[in-house]
PDB file of N, CA, C and O in Angstrom:
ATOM      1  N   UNK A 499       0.844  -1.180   0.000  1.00 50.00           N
ATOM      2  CA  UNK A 499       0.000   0.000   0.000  1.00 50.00           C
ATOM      3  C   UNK A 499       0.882   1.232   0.000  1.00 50.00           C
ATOM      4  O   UNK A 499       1.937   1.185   0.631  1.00 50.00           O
ATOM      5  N   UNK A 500       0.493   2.480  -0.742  1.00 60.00           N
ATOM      6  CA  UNK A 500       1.062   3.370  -0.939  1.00 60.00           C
ATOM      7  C   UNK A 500       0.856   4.297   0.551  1.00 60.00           C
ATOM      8  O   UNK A 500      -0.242   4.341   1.105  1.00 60.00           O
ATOM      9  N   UNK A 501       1.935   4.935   1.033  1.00 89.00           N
ATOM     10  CA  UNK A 501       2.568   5.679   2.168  1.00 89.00           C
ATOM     11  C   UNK A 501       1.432   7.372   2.005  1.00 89.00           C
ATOM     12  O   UNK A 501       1.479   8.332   1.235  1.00 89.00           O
ATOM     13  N   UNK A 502       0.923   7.162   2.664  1.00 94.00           N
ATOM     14  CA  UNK A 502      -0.513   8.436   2.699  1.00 94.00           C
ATOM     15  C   UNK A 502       0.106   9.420   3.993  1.00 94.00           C
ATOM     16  O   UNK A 502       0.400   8.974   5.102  1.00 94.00           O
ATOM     17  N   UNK A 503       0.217  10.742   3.605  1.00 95.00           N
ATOM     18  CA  UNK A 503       0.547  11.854   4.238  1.00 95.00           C
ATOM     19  C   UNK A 503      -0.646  12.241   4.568  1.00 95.00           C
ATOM     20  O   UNK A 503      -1.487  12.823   3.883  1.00 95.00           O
ATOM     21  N   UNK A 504      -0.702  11.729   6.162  1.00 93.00           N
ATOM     22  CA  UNK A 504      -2.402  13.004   6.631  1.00 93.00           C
ATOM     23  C   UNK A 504      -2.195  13.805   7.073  1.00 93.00           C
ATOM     24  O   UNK A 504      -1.096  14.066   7.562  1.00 93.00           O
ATOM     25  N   UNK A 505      -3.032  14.416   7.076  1.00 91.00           N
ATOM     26  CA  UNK A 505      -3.334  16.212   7.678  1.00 91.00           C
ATOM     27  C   UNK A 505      -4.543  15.776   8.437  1.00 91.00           C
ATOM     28  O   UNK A 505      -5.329  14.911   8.051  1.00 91.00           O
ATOM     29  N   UNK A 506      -4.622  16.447   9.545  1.00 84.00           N
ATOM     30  CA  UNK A 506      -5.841  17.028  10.021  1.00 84.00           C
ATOM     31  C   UNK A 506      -6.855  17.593  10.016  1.00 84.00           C
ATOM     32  O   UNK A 506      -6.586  18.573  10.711  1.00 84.00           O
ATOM     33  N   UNK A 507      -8.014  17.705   9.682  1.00 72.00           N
ATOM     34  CA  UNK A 507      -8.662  18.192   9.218  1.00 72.00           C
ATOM     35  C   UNK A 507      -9.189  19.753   9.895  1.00 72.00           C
ATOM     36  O   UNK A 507      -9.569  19.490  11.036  1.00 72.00           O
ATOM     37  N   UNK A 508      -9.274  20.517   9.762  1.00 71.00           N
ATOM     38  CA  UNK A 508      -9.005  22.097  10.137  1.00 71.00           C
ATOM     39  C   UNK A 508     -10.793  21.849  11.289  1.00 71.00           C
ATOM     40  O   UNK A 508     -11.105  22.405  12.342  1.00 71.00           O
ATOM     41  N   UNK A 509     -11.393  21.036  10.638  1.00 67.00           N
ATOM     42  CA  UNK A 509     -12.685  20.935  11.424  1.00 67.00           C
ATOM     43  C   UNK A 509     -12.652  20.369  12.464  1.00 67.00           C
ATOM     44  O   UNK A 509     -13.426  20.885  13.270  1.00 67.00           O
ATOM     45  N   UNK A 510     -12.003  19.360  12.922  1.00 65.00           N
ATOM     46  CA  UNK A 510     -11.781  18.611  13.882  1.00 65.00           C
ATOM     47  C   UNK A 510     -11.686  19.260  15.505  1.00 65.00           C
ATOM     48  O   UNK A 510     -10.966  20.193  15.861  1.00 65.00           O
ATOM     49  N   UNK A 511     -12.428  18.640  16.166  1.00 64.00           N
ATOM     50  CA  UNK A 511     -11.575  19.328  17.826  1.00 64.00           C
ATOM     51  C   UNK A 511     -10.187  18.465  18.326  1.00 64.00           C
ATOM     52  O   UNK A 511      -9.676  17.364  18.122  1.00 64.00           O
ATOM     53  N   UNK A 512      -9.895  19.822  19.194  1.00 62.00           N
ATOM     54  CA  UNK A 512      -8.144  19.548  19.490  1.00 62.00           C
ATOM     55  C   UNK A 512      -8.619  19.138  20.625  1.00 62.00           C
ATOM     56  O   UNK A 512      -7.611  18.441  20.742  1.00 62.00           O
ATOM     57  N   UNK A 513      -9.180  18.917  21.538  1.00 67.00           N
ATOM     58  CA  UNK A 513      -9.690  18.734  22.838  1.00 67.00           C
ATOM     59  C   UNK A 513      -9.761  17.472  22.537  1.00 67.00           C
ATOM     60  O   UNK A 513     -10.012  16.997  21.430  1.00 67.00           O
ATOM     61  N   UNK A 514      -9.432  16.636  24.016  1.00 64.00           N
ATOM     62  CA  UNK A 514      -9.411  15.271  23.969  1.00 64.00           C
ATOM     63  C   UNK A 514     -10.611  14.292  24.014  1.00 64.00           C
ATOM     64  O   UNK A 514     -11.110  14.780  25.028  1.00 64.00           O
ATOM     65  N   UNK A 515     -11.183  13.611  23.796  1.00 64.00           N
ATOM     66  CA  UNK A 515     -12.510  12.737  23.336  1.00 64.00           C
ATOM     67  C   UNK A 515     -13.194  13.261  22.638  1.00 64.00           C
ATOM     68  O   UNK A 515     -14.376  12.919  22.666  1.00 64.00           O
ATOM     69  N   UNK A 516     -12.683  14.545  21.504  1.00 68.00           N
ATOM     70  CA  UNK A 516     -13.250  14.930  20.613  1.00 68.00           C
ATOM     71  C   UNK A 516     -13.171  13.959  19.205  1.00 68.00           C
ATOM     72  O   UNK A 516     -12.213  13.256  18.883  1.00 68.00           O
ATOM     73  N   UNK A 517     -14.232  14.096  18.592  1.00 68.00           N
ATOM     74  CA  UNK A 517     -13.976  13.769  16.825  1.00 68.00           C
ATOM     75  C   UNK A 517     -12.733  14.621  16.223  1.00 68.00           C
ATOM     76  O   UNK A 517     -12.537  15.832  16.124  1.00 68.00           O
ATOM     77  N   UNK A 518     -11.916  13.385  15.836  1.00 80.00           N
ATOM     78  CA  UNK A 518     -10.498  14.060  15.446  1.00 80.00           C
ATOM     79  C   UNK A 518     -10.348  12.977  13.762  1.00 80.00           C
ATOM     80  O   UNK A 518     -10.407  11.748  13.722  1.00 80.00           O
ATOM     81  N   UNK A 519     -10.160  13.885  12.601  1.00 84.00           N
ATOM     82  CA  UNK A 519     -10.240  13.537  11.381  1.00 84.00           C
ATOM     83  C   UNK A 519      -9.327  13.685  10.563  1.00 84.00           C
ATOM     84  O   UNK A 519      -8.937  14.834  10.354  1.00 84.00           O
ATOM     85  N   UNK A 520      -8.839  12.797  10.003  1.00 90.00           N
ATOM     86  CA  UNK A 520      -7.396  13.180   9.292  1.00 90.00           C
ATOM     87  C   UNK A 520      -7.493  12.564   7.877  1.00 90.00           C
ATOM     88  O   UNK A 520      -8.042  11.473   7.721  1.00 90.00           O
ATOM     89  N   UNK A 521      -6.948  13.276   6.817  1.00 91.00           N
ATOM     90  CA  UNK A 521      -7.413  13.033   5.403  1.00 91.00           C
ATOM     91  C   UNK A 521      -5.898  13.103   5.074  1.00 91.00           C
ATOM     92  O   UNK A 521      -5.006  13.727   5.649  1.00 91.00           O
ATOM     93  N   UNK A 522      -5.843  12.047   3.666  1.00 94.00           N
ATOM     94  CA  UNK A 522      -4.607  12.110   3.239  1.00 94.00           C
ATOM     95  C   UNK A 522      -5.246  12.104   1.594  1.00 94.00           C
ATOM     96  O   UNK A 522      -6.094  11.224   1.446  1.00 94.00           O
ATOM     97  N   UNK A 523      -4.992  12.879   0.443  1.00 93.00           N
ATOM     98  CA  UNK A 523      -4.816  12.986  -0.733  1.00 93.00           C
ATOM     99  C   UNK A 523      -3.415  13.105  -1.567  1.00 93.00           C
ATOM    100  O   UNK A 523      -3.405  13.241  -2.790  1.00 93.00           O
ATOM    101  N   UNK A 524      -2.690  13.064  -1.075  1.00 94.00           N
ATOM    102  CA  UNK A 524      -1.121  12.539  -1.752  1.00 94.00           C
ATOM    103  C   UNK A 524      -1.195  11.244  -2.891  1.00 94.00           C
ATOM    104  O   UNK A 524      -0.332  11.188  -3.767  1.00 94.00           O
ATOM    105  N   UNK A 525      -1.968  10.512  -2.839  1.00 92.00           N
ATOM    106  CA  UNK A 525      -2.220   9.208  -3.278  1.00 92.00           C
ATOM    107  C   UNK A 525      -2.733   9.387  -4.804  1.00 92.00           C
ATOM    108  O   UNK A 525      -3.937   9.439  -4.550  1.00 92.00           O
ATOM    109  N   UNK A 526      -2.676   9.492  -5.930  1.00 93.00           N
ATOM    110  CA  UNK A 526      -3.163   9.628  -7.346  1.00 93.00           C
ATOM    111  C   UNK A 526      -4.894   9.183  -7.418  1.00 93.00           C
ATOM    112  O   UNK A 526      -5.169   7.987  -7.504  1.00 93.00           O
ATOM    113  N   UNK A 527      -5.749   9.981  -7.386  1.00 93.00           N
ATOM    114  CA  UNK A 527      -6.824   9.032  -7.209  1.00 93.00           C
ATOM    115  C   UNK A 527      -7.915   8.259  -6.330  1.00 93.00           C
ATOM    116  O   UNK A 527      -9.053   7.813  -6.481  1.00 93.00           O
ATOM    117  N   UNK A 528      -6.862   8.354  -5.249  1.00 94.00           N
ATOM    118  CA  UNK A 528      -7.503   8.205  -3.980  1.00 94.00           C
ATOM    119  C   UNK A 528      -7.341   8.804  -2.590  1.00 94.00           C
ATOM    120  O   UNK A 528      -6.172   9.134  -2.390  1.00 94.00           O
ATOM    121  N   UNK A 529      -8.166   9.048  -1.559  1.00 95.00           N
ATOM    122  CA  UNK A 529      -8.085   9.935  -0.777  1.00 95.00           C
ATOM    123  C   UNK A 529      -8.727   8.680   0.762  1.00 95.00           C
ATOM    124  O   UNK A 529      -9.679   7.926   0.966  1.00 95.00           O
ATOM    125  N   UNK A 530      -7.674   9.067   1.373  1.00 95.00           N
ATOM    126  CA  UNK A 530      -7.436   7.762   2.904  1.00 95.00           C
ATOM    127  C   UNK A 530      -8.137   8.954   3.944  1.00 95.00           C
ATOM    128  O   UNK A 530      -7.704  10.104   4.032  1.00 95.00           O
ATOM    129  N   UNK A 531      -9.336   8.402   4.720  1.00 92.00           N
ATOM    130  CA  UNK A 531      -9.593   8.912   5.963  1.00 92.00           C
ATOM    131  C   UNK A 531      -9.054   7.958   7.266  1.00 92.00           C
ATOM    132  O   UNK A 531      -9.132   6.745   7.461  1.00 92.00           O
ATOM    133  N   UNK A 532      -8.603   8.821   7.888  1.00 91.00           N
ATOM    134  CA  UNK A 532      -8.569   7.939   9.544  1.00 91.00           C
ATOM    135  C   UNK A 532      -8.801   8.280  10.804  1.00 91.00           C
ATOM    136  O   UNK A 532      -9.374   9.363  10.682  1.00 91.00           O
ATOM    137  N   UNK A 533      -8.721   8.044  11.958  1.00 87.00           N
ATOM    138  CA  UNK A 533      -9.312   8.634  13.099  1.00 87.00           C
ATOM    139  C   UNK A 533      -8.007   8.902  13.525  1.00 87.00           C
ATOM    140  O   UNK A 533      -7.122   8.057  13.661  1.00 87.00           O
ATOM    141  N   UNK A 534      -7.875  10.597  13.814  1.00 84.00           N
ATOM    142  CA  UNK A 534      -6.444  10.688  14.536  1.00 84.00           C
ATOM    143  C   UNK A 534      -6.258   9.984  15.634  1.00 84.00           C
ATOM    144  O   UNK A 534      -5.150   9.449  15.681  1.00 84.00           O
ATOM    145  N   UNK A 535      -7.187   9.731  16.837  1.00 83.00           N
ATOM    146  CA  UNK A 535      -6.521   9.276  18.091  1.00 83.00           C
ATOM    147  C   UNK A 535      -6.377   7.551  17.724  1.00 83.00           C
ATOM    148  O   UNK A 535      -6.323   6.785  18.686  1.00 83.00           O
ATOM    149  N   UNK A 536      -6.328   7.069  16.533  1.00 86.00           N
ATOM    150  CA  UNK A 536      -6.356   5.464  15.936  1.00 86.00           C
ATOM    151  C   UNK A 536      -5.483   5.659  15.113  1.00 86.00           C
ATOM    152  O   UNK A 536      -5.981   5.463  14.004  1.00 86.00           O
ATOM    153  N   UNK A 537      -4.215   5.999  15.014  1.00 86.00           N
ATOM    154  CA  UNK A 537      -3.756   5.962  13.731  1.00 86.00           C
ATOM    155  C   UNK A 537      -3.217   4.841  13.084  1.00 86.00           C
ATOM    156  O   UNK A 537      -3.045   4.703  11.873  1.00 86.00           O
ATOM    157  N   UNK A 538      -2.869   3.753  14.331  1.00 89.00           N
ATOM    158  CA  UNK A 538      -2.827   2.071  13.586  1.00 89.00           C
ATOM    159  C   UNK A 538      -4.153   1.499  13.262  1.00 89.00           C
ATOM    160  O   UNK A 538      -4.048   0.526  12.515  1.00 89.00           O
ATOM    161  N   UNK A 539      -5.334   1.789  13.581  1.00 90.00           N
ATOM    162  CA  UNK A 539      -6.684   1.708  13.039  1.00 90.00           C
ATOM    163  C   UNK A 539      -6.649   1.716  11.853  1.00 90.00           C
ATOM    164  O   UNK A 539      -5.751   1.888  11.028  1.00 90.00           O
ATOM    165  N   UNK A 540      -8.095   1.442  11.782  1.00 92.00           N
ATOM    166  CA  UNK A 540      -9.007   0.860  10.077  1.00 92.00           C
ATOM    167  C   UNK A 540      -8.571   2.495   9.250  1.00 92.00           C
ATOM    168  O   UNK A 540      -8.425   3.571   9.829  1.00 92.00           O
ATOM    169  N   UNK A 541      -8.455   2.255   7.943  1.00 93.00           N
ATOM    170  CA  UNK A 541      -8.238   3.571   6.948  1.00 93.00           C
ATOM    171  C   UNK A 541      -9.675   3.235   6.375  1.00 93.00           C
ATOM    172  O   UNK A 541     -10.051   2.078   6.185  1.00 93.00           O
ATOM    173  N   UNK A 542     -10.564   4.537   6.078  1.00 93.00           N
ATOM    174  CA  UNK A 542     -10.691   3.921   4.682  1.00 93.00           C
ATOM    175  C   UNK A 542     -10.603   4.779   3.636  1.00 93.00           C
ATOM    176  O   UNK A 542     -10.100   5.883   3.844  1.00 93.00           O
ATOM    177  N   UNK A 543     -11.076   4.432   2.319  1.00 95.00           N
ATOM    178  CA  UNK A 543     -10.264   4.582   1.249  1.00 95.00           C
ATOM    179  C   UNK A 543     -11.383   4.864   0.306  1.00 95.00           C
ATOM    180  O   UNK A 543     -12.451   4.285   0.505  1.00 95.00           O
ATOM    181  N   UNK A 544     -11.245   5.835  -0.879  1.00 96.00           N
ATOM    182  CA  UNK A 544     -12.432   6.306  -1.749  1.00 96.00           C
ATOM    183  C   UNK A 544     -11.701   6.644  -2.474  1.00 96.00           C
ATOM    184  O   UNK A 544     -10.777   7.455  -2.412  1.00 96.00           O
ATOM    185  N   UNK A 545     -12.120   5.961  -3.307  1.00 96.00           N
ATOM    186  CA  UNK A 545     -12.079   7.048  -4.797  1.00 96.00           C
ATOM    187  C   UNK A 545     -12.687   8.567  -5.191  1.00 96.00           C
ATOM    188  O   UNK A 545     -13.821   9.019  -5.031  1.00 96.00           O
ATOM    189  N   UNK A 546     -11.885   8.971  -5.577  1.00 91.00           N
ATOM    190  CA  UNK A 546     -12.051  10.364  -5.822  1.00 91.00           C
ATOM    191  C   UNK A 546     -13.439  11.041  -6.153  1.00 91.00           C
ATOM    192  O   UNK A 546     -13.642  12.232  -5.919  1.00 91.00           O
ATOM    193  N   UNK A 547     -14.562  10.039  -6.822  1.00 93.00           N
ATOM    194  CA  UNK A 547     -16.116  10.850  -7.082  1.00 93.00           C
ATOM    195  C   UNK A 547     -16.792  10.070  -6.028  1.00 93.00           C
ATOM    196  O   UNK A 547     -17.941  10.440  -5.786  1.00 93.00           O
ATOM    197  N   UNK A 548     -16.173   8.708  -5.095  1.00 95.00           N
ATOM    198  CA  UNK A 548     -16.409   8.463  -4.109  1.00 95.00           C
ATOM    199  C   UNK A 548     -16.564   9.520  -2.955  1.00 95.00           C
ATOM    200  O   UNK A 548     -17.602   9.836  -2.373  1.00 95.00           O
ATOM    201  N   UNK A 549     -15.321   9.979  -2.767  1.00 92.00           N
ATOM    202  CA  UNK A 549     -14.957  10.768  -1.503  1.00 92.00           C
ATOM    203  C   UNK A 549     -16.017  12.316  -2.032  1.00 92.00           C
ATOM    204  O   UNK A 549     -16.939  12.692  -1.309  1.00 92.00           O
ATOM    205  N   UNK A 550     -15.724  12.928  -3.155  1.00 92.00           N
ATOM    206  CA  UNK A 550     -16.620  13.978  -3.004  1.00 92.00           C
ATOM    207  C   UNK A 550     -18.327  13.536  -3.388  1.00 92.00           C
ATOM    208  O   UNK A 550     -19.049  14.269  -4.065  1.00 92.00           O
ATOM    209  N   UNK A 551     -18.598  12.729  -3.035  1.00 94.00           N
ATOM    210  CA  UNK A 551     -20.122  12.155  -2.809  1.00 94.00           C
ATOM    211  C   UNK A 551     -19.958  11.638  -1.618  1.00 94.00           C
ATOM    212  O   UNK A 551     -20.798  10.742  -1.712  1.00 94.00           O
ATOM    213  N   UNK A 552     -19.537  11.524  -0.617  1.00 90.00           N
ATOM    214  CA  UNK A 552     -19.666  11.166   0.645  1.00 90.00           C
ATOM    215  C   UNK A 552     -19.391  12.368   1.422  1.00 90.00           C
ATOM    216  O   UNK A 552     -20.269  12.442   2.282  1.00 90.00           O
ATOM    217  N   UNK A 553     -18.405  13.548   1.536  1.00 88.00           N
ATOM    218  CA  UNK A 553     -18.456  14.645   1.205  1.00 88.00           C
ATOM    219  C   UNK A 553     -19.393  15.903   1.311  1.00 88.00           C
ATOM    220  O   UNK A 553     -19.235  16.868   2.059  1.00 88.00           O
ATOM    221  N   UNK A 554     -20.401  15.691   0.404  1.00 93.00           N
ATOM    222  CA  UNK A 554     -21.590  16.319  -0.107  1.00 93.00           C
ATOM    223  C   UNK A 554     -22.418  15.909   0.986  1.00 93.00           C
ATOM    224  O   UNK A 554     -23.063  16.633   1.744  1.00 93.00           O
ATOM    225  N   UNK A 555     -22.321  14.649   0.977  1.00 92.00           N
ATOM    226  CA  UNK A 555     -23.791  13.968   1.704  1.00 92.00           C
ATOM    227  C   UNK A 555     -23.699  14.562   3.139  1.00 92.00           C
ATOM    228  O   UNK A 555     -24.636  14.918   3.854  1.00 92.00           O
ATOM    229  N   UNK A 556     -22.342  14.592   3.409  1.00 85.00           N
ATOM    230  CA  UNK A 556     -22.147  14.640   5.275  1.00 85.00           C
ATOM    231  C   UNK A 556     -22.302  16.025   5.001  1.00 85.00           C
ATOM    232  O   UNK A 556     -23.519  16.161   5.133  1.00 85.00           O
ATOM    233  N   UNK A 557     -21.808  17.222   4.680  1.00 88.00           N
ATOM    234  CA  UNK A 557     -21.879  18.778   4.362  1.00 88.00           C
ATOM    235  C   UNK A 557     -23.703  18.659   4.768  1.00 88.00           C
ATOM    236  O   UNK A 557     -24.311  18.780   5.831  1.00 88.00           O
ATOM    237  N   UNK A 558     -24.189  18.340   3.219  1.00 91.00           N
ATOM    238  CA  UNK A 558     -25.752  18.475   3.205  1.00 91.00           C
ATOM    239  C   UNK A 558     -26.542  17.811   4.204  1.00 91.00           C
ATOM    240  O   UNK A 558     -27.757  17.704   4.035  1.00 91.00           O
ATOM    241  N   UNK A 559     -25.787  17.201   5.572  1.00 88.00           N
ATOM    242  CA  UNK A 559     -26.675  16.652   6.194  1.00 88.00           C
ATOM    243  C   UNK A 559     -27.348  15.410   5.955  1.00 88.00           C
ATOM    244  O   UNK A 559     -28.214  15.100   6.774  1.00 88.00           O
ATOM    245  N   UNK A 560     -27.104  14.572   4.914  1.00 89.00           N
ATOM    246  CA  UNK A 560     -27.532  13.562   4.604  1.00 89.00           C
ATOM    247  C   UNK A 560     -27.128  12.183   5.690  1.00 89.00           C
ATOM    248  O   UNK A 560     -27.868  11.343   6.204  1.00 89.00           O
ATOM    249  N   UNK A 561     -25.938  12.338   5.752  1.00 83.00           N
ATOM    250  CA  UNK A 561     -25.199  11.817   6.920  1.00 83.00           C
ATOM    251  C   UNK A 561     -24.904  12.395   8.247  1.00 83.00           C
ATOM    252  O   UNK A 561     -24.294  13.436   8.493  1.00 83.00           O
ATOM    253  N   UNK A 562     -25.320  11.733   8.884  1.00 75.00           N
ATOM    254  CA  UNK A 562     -24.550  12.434  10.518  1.00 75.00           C
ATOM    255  C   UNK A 562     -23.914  11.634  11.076  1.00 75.00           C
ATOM    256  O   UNK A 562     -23.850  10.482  10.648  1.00 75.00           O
ATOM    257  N   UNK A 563     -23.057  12.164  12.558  1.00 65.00           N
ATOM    258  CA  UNK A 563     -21.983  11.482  13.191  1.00 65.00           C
ATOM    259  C   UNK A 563     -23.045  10.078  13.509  1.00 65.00           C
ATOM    260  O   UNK A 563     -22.832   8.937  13.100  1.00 65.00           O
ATOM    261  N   UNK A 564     -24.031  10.457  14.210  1.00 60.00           N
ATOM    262  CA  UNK A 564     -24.597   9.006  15.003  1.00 60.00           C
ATOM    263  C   UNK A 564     -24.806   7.717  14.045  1.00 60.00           C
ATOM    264  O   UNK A 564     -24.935   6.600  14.547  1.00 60.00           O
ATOM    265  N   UNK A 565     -24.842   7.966  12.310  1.00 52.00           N
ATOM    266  CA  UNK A 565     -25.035   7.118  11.602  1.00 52.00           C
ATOM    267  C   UNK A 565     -23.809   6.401  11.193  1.00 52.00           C
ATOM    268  O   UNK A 565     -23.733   5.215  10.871  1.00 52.00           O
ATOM    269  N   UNK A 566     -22.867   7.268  11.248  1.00 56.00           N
ATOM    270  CA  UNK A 566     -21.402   6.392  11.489  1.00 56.00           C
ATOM    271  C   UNK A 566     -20.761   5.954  11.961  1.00 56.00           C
ATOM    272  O   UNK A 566     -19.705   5.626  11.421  1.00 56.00           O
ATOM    273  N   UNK A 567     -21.050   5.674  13.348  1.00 54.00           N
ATOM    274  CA  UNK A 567     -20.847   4.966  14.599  1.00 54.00           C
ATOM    275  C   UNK A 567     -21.577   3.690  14.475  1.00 54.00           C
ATOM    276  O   UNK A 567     -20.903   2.695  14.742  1.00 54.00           O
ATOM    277  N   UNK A 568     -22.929   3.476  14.095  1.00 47.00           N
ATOM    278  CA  UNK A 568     -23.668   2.623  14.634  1.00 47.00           C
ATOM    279  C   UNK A 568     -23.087   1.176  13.748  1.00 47.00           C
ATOM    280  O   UNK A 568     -23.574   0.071  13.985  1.00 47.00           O
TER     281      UNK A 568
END
């Protein structure tokens, strides 16, 4: 697997037991999410009209945090 440079996501809280989000797009094509306080944790992985349709959905409210937990 190709070596993914994350960043943090500027939205995220710095406070501890907060939602902490880290995105890596370095990758040609694909774009790696992970949970900062997990960083040997699950990635996952989208393709590029993937990620900006998942994206959209969470922005527009289509998605919320409690539906991605469960």
């Amino acid at each position: 697997m190709s070596d993914f440079a994350f960043v943090k996501s500027s939205h995220s809280g710095g406070n501890p037991g907060q939602d902490c989000v880290e995105v890596a797009t370095n990758v040609p094509a694909v774009v790696a999410v992970r949970d900062s306080k997990n960083p040997s944790g699950r990635t996952l992985l989208f393709a590029d009209r993937e990620w900006l349709a998942f994206r959209s959905a969470v922005v527009d409210g289509q998605i919320r945090a409690a539906s991605l937990t469960a």
